[in-house]
XYZ file of C-alpha atoms in Angstrom:
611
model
C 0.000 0.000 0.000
C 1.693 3.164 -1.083
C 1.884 5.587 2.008
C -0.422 8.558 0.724
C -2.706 5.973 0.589
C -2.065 3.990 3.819
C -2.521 7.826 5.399
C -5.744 8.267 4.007
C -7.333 4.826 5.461
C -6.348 5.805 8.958
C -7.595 8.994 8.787
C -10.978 7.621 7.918
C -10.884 5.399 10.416
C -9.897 7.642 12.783
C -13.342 9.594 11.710
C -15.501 6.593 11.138
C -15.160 4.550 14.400
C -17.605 2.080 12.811
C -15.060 1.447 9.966
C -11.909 0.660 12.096
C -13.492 -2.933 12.292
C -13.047 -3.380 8.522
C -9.588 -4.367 8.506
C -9.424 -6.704 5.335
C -11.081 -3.821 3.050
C -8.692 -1.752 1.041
C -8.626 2.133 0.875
C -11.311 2.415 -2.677
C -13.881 0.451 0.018
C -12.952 2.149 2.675
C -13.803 5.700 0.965
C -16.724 4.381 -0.630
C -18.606 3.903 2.560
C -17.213 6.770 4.461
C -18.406 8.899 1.375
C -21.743 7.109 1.559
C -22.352 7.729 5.428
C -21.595 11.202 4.943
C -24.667 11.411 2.668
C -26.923 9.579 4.553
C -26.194 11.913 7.265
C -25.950 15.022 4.989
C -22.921 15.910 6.478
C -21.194 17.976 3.759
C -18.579 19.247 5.327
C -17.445 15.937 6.581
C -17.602 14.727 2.741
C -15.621 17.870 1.264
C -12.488 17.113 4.071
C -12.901 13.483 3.003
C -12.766 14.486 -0.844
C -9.641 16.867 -0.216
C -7.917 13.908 1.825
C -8.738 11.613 -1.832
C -7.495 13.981 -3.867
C -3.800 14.476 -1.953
C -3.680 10.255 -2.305
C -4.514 10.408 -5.719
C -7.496 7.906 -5.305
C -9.743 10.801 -6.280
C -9.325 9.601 -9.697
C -11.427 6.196 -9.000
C -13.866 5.863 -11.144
C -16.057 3.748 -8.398
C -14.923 7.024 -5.694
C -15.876 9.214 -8.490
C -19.445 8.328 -8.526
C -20.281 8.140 -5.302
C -18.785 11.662 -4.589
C -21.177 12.718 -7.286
C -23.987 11.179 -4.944
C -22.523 12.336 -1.702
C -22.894 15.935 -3.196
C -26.132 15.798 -4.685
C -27.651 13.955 -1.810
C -26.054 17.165 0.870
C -27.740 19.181 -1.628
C -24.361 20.398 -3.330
C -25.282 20.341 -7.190
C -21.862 22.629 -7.855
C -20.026 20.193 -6.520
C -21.633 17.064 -7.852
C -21.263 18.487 -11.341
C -16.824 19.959 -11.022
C -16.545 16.251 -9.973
C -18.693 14.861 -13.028
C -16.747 17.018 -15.045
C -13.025 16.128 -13.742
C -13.846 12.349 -14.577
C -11.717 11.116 -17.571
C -13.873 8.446 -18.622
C -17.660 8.817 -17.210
C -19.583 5.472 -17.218
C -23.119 5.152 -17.211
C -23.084 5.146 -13.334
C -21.685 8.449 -13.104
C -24.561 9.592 -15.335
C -27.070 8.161 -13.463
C -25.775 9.468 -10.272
C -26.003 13.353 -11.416
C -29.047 12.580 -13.416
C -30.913 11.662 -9.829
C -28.699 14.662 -8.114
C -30.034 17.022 -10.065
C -33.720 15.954 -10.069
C -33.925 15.474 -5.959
C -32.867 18.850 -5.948
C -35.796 20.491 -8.247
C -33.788 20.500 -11.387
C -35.949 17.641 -13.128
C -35.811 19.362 -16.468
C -32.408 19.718 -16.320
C -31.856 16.250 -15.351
C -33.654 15.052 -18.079
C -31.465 17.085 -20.664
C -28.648 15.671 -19.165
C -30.175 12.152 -20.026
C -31.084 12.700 -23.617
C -27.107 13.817 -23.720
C -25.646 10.521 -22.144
C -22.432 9.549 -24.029
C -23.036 5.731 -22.605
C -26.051 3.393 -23.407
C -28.696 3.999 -20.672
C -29.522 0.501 -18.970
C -32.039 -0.274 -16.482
C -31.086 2.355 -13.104
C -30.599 5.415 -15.517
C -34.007 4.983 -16.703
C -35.368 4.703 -13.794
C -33.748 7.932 -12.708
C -34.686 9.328 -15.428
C -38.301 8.545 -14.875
C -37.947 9.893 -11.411
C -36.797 12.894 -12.841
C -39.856 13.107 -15.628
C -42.230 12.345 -11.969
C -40.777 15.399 -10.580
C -41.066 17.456 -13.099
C -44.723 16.581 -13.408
C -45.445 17.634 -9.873
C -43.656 21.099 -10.698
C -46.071 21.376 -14.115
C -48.833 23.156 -14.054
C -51.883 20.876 -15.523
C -54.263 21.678 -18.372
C -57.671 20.469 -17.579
C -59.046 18.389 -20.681
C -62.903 16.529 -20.109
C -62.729 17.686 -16.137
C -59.450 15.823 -15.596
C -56.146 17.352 -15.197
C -53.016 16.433 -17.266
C -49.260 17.522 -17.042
C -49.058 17.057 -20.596
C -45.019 17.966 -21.226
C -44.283 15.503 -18.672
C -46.179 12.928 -19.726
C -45.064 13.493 -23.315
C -41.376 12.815 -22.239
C -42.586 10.051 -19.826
C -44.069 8.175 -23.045
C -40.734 9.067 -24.780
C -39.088 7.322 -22.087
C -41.302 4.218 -21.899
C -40.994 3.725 -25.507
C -36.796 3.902 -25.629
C -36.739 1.389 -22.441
C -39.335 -0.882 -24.226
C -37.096 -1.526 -27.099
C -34.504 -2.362 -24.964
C -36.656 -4.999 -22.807
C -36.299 -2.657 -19.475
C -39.609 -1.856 -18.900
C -40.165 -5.837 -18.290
C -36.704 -6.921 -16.642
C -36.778 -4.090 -13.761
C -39.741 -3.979 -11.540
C -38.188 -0.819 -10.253
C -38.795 0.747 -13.436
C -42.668 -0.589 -13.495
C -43.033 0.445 -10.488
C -41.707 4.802 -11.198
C -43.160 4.308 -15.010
C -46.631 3.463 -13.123
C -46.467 6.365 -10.738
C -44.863 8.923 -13.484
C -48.206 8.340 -15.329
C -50.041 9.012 -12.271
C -48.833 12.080 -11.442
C -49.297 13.180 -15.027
C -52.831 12.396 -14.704
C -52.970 9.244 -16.685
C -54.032 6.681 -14.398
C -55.218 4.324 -17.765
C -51.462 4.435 -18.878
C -50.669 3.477 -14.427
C -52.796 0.601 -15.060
C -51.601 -0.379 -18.332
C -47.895 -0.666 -16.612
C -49.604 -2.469 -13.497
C -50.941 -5.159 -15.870
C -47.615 -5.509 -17.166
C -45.674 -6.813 -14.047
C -45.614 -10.393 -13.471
C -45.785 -10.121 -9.131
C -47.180 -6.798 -8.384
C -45.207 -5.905 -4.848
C -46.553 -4.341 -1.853
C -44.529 -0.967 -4.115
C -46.793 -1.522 -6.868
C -50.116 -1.202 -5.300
C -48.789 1.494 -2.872
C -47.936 3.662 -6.385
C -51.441 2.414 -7.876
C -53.231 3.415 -4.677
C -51.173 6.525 -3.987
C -52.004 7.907 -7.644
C -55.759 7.313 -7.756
C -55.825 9.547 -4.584
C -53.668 11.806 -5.914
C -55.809 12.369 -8.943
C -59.029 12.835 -6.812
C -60.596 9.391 -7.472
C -60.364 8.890 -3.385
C -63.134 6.333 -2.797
C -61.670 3.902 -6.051
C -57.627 4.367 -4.215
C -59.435 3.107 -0.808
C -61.364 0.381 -2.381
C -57.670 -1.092 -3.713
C -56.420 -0.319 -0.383
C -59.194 -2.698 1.014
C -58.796 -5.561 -1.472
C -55.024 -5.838 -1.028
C -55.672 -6.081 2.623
C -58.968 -8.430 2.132
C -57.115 -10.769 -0.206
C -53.884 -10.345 1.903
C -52.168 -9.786 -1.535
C -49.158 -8.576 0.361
C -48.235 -7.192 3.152
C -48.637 -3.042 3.763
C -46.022 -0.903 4.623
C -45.879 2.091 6.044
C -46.596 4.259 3.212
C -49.361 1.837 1.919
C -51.094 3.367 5.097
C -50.333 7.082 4.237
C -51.515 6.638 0.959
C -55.032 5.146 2.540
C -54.849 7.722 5.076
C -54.483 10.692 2.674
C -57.638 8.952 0.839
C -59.710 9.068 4.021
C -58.486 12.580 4.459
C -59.907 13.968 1.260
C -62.768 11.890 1.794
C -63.593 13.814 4.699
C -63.745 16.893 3.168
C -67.358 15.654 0.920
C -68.746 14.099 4.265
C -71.241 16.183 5.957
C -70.576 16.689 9.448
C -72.773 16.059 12.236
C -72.264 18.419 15.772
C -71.136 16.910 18.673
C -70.575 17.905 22.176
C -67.302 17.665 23.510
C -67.213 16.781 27.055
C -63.264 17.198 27.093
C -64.070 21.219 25.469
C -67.140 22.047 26.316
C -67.473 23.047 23.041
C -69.710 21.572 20.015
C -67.490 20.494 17.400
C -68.731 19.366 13.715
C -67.789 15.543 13.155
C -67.272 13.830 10.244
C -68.262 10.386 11.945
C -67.832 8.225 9.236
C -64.431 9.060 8.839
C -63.747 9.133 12.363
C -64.178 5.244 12.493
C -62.374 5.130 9.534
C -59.547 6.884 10.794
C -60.104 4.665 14.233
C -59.730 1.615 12.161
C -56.780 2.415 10.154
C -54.858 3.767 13.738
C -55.390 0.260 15.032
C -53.753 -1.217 11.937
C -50.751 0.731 12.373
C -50.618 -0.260 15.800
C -50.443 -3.756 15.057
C -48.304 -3.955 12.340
C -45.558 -1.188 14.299
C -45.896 1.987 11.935
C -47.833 4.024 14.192
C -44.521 5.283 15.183
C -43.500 6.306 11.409
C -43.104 9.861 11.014
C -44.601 10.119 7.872
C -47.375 7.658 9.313
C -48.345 9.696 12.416
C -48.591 13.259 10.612
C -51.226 11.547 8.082
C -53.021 10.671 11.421
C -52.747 14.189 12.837
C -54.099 15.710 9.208
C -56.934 12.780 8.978
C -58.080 13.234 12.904
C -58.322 16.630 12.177
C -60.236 16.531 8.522
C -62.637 14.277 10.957
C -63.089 17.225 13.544
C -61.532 15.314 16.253
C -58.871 17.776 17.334
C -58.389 15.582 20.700
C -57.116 12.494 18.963
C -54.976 15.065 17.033
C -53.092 16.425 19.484
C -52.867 13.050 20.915
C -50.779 11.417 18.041
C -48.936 14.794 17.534
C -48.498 14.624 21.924
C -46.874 10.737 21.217
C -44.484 11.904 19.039
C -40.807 11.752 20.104
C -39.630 14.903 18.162
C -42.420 16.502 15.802
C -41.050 18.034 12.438
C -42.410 21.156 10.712
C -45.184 18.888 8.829
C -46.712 17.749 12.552
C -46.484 21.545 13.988
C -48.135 23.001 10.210
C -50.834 20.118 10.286
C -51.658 20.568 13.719
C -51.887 24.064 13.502
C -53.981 24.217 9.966
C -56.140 21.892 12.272
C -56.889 23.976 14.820
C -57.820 26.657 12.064
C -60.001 23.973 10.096
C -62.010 23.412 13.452
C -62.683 27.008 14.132
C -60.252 27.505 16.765
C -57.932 30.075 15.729
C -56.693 31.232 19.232
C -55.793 27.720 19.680
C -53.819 27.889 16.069
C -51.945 30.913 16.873
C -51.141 29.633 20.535
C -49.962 26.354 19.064
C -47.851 28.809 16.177
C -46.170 30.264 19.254
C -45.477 27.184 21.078
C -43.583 25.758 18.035
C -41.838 29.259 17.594
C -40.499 27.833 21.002
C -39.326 24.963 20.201
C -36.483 24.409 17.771
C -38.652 23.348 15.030
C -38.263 26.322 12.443
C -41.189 27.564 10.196
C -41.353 26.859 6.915
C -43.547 28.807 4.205
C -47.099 26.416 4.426
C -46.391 27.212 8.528
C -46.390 30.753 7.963
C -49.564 30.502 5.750
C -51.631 28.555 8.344
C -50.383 30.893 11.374
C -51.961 33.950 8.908
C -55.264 32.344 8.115
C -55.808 32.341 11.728
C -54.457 35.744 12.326
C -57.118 36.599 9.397
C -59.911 34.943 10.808
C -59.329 36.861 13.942
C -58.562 39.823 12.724
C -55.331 39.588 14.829
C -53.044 42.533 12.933
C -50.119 42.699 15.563
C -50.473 38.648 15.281
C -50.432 38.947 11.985
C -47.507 41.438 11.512
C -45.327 40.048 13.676
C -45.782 36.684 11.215
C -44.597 39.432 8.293
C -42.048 40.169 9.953
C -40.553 36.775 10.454
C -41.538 36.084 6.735
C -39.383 38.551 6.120
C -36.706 37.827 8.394
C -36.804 34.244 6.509
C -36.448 35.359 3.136
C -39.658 33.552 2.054
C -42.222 36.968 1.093
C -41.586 35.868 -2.595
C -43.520 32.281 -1.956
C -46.250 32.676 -4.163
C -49.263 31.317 -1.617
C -47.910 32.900 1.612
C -47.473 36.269 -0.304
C -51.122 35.696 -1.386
C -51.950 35.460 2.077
C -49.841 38.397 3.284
C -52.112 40.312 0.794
C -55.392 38.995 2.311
C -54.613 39.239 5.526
C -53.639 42.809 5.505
C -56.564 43.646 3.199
C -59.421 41.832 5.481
C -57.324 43.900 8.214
C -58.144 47.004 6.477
C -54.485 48.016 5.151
C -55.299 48.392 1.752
C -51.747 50.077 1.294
C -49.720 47.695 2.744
C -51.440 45.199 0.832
C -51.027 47.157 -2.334
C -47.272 47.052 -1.611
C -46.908 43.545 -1.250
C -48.959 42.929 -4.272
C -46.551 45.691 -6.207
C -43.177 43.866 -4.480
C -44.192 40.491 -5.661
C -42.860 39.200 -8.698
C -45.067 36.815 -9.883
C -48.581 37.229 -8.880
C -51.262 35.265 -9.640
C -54.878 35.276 -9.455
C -54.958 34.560 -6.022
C -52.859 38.196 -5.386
C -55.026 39.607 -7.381
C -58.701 38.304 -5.408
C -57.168 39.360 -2.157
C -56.111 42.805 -3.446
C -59.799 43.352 -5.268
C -61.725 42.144 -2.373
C -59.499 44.601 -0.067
C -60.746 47.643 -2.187
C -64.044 46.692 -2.349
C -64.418 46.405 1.556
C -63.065 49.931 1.392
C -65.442 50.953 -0.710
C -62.843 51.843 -3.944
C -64.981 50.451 -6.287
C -63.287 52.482 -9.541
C -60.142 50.481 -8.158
C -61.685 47.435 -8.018
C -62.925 47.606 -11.683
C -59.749 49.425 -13.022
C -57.346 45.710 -11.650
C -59.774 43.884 -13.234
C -59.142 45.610 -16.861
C -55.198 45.150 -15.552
C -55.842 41.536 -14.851
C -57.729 40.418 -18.334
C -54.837 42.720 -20.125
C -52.188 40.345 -18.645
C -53.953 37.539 -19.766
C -54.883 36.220 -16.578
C -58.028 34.137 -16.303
C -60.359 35.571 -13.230
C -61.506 33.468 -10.634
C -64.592 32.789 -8.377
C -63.011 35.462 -6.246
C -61.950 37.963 -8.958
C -65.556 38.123 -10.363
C -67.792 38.398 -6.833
C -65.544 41.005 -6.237
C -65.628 42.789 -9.438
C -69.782 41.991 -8.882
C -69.921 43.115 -6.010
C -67.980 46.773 -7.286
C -70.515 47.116 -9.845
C -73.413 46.671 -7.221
C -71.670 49.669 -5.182
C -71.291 51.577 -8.195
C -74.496 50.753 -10.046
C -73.158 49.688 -12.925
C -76.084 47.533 -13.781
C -75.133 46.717 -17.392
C -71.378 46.050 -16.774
C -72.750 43.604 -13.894
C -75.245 41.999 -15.613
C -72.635 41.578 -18.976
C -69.826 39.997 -16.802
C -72.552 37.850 -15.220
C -73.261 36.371 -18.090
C -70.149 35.783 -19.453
C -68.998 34.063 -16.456
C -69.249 30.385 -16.914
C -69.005 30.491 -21.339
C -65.830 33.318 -21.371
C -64.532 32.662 -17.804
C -64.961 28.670 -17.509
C -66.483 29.341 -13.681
C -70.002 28.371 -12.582
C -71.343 31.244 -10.725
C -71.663 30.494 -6.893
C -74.818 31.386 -4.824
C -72.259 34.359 -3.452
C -72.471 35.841 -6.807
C -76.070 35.283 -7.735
C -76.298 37.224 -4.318
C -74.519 39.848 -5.941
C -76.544 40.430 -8.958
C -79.949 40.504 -6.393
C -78.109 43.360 -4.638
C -76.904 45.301 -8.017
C -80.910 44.755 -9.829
C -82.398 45.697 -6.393
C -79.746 49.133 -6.208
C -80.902 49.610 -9.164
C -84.261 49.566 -8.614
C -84.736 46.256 -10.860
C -86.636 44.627 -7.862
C -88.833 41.968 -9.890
C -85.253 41.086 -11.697
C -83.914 40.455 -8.296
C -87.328 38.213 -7.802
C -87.117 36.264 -10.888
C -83.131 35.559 -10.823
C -83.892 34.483 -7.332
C -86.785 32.031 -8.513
C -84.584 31.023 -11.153
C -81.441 30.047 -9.452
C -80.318 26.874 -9.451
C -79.691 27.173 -5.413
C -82.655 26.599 -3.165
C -82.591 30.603 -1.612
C -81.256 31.132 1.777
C -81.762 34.038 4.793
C -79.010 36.100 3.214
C -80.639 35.717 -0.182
C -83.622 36.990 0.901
C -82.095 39.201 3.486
C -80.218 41.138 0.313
C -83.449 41.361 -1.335
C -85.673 43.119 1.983
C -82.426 45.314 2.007
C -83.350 46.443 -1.570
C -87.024 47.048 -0.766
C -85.827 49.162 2.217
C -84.033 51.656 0.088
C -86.439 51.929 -2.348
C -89.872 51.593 0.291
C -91.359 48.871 -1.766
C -93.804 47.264 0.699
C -95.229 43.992 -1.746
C -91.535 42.675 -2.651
C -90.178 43.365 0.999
C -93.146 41.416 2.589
C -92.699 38.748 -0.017
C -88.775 38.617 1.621
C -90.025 38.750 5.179
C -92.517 36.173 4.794
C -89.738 33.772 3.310
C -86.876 34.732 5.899
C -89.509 33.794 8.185
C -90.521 30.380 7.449
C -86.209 29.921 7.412
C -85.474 31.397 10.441
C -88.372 33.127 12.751
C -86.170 34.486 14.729
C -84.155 36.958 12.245
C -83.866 40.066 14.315
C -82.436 41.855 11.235
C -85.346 40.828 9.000
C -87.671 42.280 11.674
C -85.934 45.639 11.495
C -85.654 46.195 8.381
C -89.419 45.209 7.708
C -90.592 47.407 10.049
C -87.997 50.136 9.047
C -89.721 50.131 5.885
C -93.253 50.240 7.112
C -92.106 53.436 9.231
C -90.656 55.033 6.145
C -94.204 54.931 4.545
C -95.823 56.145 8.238
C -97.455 52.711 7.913
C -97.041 52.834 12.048
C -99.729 49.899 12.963
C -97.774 47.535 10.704
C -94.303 48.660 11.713
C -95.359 47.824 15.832
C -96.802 44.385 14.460
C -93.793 43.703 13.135
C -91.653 44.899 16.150
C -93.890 43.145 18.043
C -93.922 39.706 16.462
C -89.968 40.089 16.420
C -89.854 40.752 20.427
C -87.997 44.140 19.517
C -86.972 46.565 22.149
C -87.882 50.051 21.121
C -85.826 52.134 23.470
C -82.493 50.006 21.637
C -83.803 50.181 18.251
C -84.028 54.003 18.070
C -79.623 53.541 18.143
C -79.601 50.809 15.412
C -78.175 52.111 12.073
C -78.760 50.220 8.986
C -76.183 51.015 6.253
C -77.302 48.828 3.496
């Protein structure tokens, strides 16, 4: 053994205690696996002094040490590294390929990973397509999808997946390596092709407990819930194979987004006090699949227990939620963000922002879907010194230029009534999408700017944006305040055939209000007749409102009548009913009314209707 490199295997044995065991292995071995631990561990710095030490022996030059510093880089998230080594190589082998291939698509360079494989200067075999696959999967999750028949494709990624398919095909891959089956199956899923997922399923000889995880896994991810559960329940009922831990995630994900089409039922918490809605059918769902874990030893999976803290609280059980997230040994950013959005999902919002604090204690850091939940809640409560303190931190992060929490920065300051500071977020940001744009519109509106409101939409179409649900109520809801009748009632109508989004009771709600500003009060009647929503209080409430501004006694009684057989006890329907009455001096009718509504008459000479 030459003595540069008789140096170098004590040194890594004086680093690697575990290693000093391994007598009978040479130096190349040695570095291998000390290079390998380092990224497992993601211990960079460890890898770069290893690397130097290589380079002074000369066994830098190792084609097998090579390669797996390419890996070691790419896996501590080191790309510039990964790719001076890659390049230093005198002969690269189809290994080294594969290795930066998969570096650069773990670290959200898919496309470029997938140049790099269309450029290979060695025949790909079976592991370099199946990195390159990965890399095609990732990039399809980055896409954004074109909706075509009310499903959603990622149509560039599944046009290079198919490329892919077809090259290992001809070269009797897609057969030979189950692990390429098994990432062509869920590449198709996550390009929305779950007939091409099948077609690859068919194709391997054993499905593996892998294979039906990835079938599974991409029927819920493509919103076909109820069909990835039903699979989940026949590999179990036919004991096919045996789960793992992320068959259970994938089932538990399904029950999640089950939970959010179940209709809840209230319950009263003993533990609270409080009455809580329950999804109860997903509760013992979610009961059943906890017990699984148990027995089979995943409840104590990471990944595992913050699908449990997500589904308990989809179900409205907040108590079992904090339970699992209570077990764990050491929650991660994931537990604190689910458990946090939970506590907003329930209605508890103090409870959200106390838990934000708590983990602001902890040495768990925030992360940008963190930050979003802790300003929902700060939203919903109108919390501003909450709510810019969270800025703040945002700020102190780097992370304002994440498209959904700077979307939230801009609601939360507009619902706080800082239009301006919303307005400067939504001017700082560089790419703003719709969502930026519904925040800042509604903001105005609330403020009553609606020339502003209507001059962002004109911005917004310019730019080639397509409006939202959002975007139009509020630009609706502008023209109500402005009475622009025609501009409302052209926009309305162009809504679903222009615009591609059905109109929401919200905005029929909208129109009523604009015809009855306008004084177009049998409109108002016959788009409420003709809705296709059975009317509620506030749609008849926004009607009487009409009639009160313009005194019309038939159509306001025709309201009154119907808020009352919804809710008897509508104060404000009583006021404003008798309001009107007293406008006309109709003064026997206006005490009936005040009287059948149990009205005190000292308090209602304060009340102020501004309607």
């Amino acid at each position: 053994m030459r003595p540069r490199t008789r140096i170098l295997a004590h040194s890594l044995r004086d680093r690697f205690p575990a290693l000093v065991a391994l007598q009978g292995i040479n130096t190349i071995a040695l570095l291998v696996l000390a290079l390998k631990a380092c990224a497992s561990s993601r211990q960079l710095e460890s890898g770069k002094r290893i690397h130097a030490d290589a380079m002074r022996s000369g066994e830098h030059r190792n084609a097998f040490v090579a390669t797996t510093l390419i890996s070691m880089y790419a896996k501590c998230g080191s790309m510039a590294d990964s790719r001076k080594v890659f390049d230093a190589m005198a002969v690269r082998g189809v290994v080294a390929w594969t290795a930066l291939v998969l570096g650069y698509a773990e670290n959200g360079e898919a496309r470029l990973a997938l140049e790099l494989f269309s450029r290979m200067e060695e025949p790909a075999d079976g592991p370099a397509f199946v990195a390159a696959a990965m890399a095609c999967a990732i990039a399809a999750v980055e896409e954004q999808g074109r909706e075509i028949d009310g499903k959603v494709y990622k149509l560039w990624s599944l046009e290079k997946g198919m490329e892919l398919h077809s090259r290992a095909a001809k070269l009797g891959f897609d057969r030979s390596s189950s692990f390429l089956a098994n990432t062509l199956l869920d590449l198709y899923a996550k390009c929305g092709s779950l007939v091409d997922s099948w077609r690859v399923f068919e194709t391997i000889a054993s499905p593996c407990v892998v294979s039906w995880t990835a079938l599974i896994q991409g029927h819920v991810e493509n919103g076909e819930t109820q069909a990835g559960l039903e699979l989940f329940d026949y590999v179990l009922g036919r004991k096919i194979c045996e789960p793992n831990s992320r068959t259970y995630v994938a089932a538990l994900l399904a029950c999640a987004e089950l939970a959010e089409k179940e209709d809840g039922t209230q319950v009263f918490l003993q533990e609270t006090g409080k009455v809580a809605t329950v999804r109860l059918k997903t509760l013992e769902r979610c009961f059943e699949l906890h017990s699984q874990a148990l027995e089979r030893g995943f409840a104590s999976d990471r990944f595992i227990e913050n699908a449990l803290v997500r589904l308990y609280s989809k179900s409205g059980s907040m108590a079992n939620a904090f339970l699992v997230f209570q077990g764990m040994i050491s929650p991660d950013v994931v537990s604190w963000t689910a458990l946090i959005l939970g506590y907003e999902l329930n209605g508890d919002s103090e409870q959200a922002l106390e838990c934000f604090m708590q983990m602001e204690r902890s040495d768990c850091r925030p992360d940008a879907r963190t930050f979003t939940a802790a300003l929902t809640a700060s939203t919903t409560l109108a919390a501003f010194d909450a709510g810019r303190r969270i800025d703040a931190l945002v700020t102190g992060q780097g992370l304002e230029s994440e498209p959904f929490l700077s979307a939230c920065l801009v609601d939360f300051y507009s619902k706080c009534g800082r239009v301006k500071a919303a307005r400067y977020i939504f001017d700082s940001t560089a790419a703003v999408g719709v969502v930026h744009w519904g925040a800042l519109m509604a903001g105005y509106g609330r403020q009553g700017e609606s020339d502003e409101v209507i001059t962002l939409f004109g911005r917004l179409v310019d730019e080639g944006l397509k409006p939202n649900a959002v975007v139009l109520l509020a630009v609706l809801s502008a023209c109500s305040h402005a009475g622009l009748l025609e501009k409302g009632r052209k926009l309305f109508g162009s809504m679903k055939p222009v615009y591609g989004v059905q109109p929401g009771i919200e905005h029929y709600h909208a129109m009523i209000d604009l015809l009855g500003r306008s004084n177009h009060l049998d409109d108002a009647v016959t788009m409420i007749r003709d809705m296709p929503y059975k009317p509620t209080v506030v749609t008849w409430r926004t009607l009487l409102g009409a009639c009160w501004k313009m005194k019309n006694v038939p159509v306001g009684r025709m309201a009154f009548d119907s808020i009352m057989e919804l809710d008897p006890g509508e104060v404000s329907a009583h006021i404003l009913m008798s309001n009107i009455y007293g406008s006309l001096g109709m003064f026997v009718e206006k005490a009936n009314v005040r009287a059948m509504g149990g009205l005190d008459e000292e308090a209602l000479e304060h009340e102020s209707w501004n309607l």
